[in-house]
Amino acid sequence: MQKVYERLFVGTELDCCTGTETLAVVHACKNPCHANAVGYRGSLSRDHPNYLVLQNDYNLYLNMIDPDKPLFMLPLFSSFRKFASEHWDAGRSVLIHCNQGESRAPTLAMIFLAKHVGAVSSDSFVNARQDFVALYPTYRPGLGIQSYMSQNWAQL
């Protein structure tokens, strides 16, 4: 787990833990976190009420993979921003983790720092990424997430 900014941390699957009164956790990985939390194996029907997200008190489980072709959906990012903002504003630390801590989790951290905290540029993905790499040098976004961020930054 790496501290990125004040109470904001990015981690890998090894950092996965249950959120507490002092730490909100965003699990940005389909497997194992979202699948285990929702209780499925393989694929989940798009009609399932927790297809994209499952939230409980201090945990947000995202059905998020990192393909070369972007398959992301805006409601996933909206749910993330709402969850992270509420917990941050309540004074909790926020841990965002994915499997390797290189693409999904740091991208979410960058969005949060740009759009809620104001610690990195919010005018474009290119500028936000440039600022964010100074805070998290191991940021290696996948092709799909780069494409999605470039095309949808303003809507996030």
XYZ file of C-alpha atoms in Angstrom:
156
model
C 0.000 0.000 0.000
C 1.341 3.394 -0.952
C 0.261 6.740 0.436
C -0.534 8.983 -2.513
C -1.884 12.052 -0.769
C -2.774 12.815 2.869
C -5.379 10.098 3.671
C -5.455 8.526 0.202
C -3.745 5.187 -0.458
C -3.379 2.945 -3.519
C -2.709 -0.752 -3.187
C -2.684 -4.172 -4.757
C -4.744 -7.274 -4.115
C -2.370 -8.015 -1.224
C -3.637 -4.855 0.502
C -7.279 -5.927 0.302
C -8.964 -5.531 3.660
C -12.354 -4.756 5.119
C -13.206 -1.106 5.630
C -13.585 0.297 9.139
C -14.778 3.448 10.878
C -11.436 5.056 9.992
C -10.743 3.497 6.569
C -13.025 3.255 3.541
C -11.933 0.658 0.978
C -12.600 0.669 -2.756
C -12.103 -2.795 -4.239
C -11.516 -2.016 -7.940
C -11.341 -5.583 -9.198
C -13.911 -8.050 -10.448
C -11.905 -11.013 -9.181
C -11.688 -11.844 -6.431
C -13.318 -8.944 -4.584
C -16.525 -8.066 -6.464
C -17.238 -11.716 -7.300
C -16.770 -12.812 -3.689
C -18.782 -9.926 -2.244
C -21.719 -10.433 -4.615
C -21.382 -14.226 -4.558
C -20.828 -15.390 -8.126
C -18.279 -17.210 -10.263
C -17.547 -16.446 -13.898
C -19.803 -13.709 -15.219
C -22.706 -11.900 -13.622
C -25.882 -11.057 -15.544
C -26.061 -7.398 -16.564
C -29.557 -7.390 -15.058
C -28.244 -8.187 -11.572
C -28.757 -5.224 -9.180
C -25.088 -5.362 -8.172
C -23.684 -5.897 -11.659
C -21.476 -2.782 -11.507
C -21.187 -2.047 -7.796
C -21.938 -3.363 -4.348
C -21.616 -0.981 -1.457
C -21.791 -1.613 2.246
C -20.799 0.642 5.118
C -17.088 1.148 4.469
C -16.547 -0.941 1.316
C -17.253 -0.351 -2.350
C -16.855 -3.385 -4.614
C -16.504 -2.556 -8.315
C -17.003 -4.985 -11.179
C -13.976 -3.564 -12.928
C -11.560 -5.271 -15.303
C -8.768 -3.692 -17.324
C -9.159 -4.769 -20.974
C -7.372 -3.207 -23.937
C -10.761 -2.157 -25.344
C -12.633 0.097 -22.891
C -15.726 -1.562 -21.437
C -16.201 0.890 -18.567
C -19.548 2.462 -17.704
C -20.014 5.962 -16.314
C -22.242 4.835 -13.373
C -19.300 2.850 -12.013
C -17.218 6.037 -11.801
C -20.144 8.030 -10.390
C -20.612 5.462 -7.621
C -16.904 5.575 -6.885
C -16.802 9.385 -6.686
C -19.842 9.524 -4.398
C -18.484 6.820 -2.065
C -14.940 8.217 -1.877
C -16.138 11.812 -1.424
C -18.537 10.945 1.383
C -15.900 9.030 3.318
C -13.144 11.564 2.652
C -15.381 14.430 3.772
C -16.206 12.448 6.935
C -12.467 12.402 7.739
C -11.770 8.773 6.852
C -8.734 7.544 4.992
C -9.489 5.947 1.627
C -7.711 2.899 0.238
C -8.260 2.068 -3.429
C -6.868 -1.251 -4.538
C -6.922 -3.384 -7.672
C -5.041 -6.560 -8.509
C -1.642 -5.036 -9.339
C -1.968 -1.405 -8.239
C -0.818 -0.093 -11.605
C -3.894 0.876 -13.623
C -7.434 0.771 -12.201
C -6.818 1.792 -8.578
C -4.377 4.602 -9.363
C -6.683 5.887 -12.111
C -9.508 6.132 -9.601
C -7.175 7.881 -7.159
C -6.199 10.343 -9.889
C -9.864 11.055 -10.703
C -10.573 11.650 -7.025
C -7.579 13.952 -6.584
C -8.539 15.901 -9.698
C -12.300 16.110 -9.341
C -12.815 16.249 -5.566
C -9.619 17.190 -3.760
C -8.087 19.524 -6.349
C -4.581 18.145 -5.817
C -3.945 17.434 -9.506
C -5.127 19.156 -12.667
C -8.742 18.510 -13.584
C -8.872 20.089 -17.039
C -7.798 16.983 -19.003
C -6.664 13.417 -18.554
C -3.264 14.290 -20.041
C -2.631 17.062 -17.513
C -4.053 15.095 -14.590
C -1.857 12.136 -15.498
C 1.231 14.332 -15.676
C 0.542 15.724 -12.202
C -0.429 12.341 -10.783
C 2.743 10.557 -11.914
C 4.681 12.901 -9.626
C 2.656 11.475 -6.702
C 2.503 7.872 -7.926
C 5.444 7.121 -10.240
C 4.419 3.479 -10.827
C 1.185 4.495 -12.589
C 0.846 2.295 -15.695
C -2.687 2.653 -17.081
C -3.860 -0.047 -19.468
C -4.791 0.805 -23.045
C -8.519 0.585 -22.376
C -8.471 2.834 -19.354
C -6.261 5.372 -21.147
C -8.682 5.455 -24.056
C -11.731 5.752 -21.816
C -10.183 8.515 -19.695
C -9.091 10.478 -22.768
C -12.573 10.325 -24.291
C -14.675 10.739 -21.147
C -12.643 12.892 -18.761
C -15.114 15.801 -18.864
C -18.046 13.545 -17.873
C -16.219 12.056 -14.918
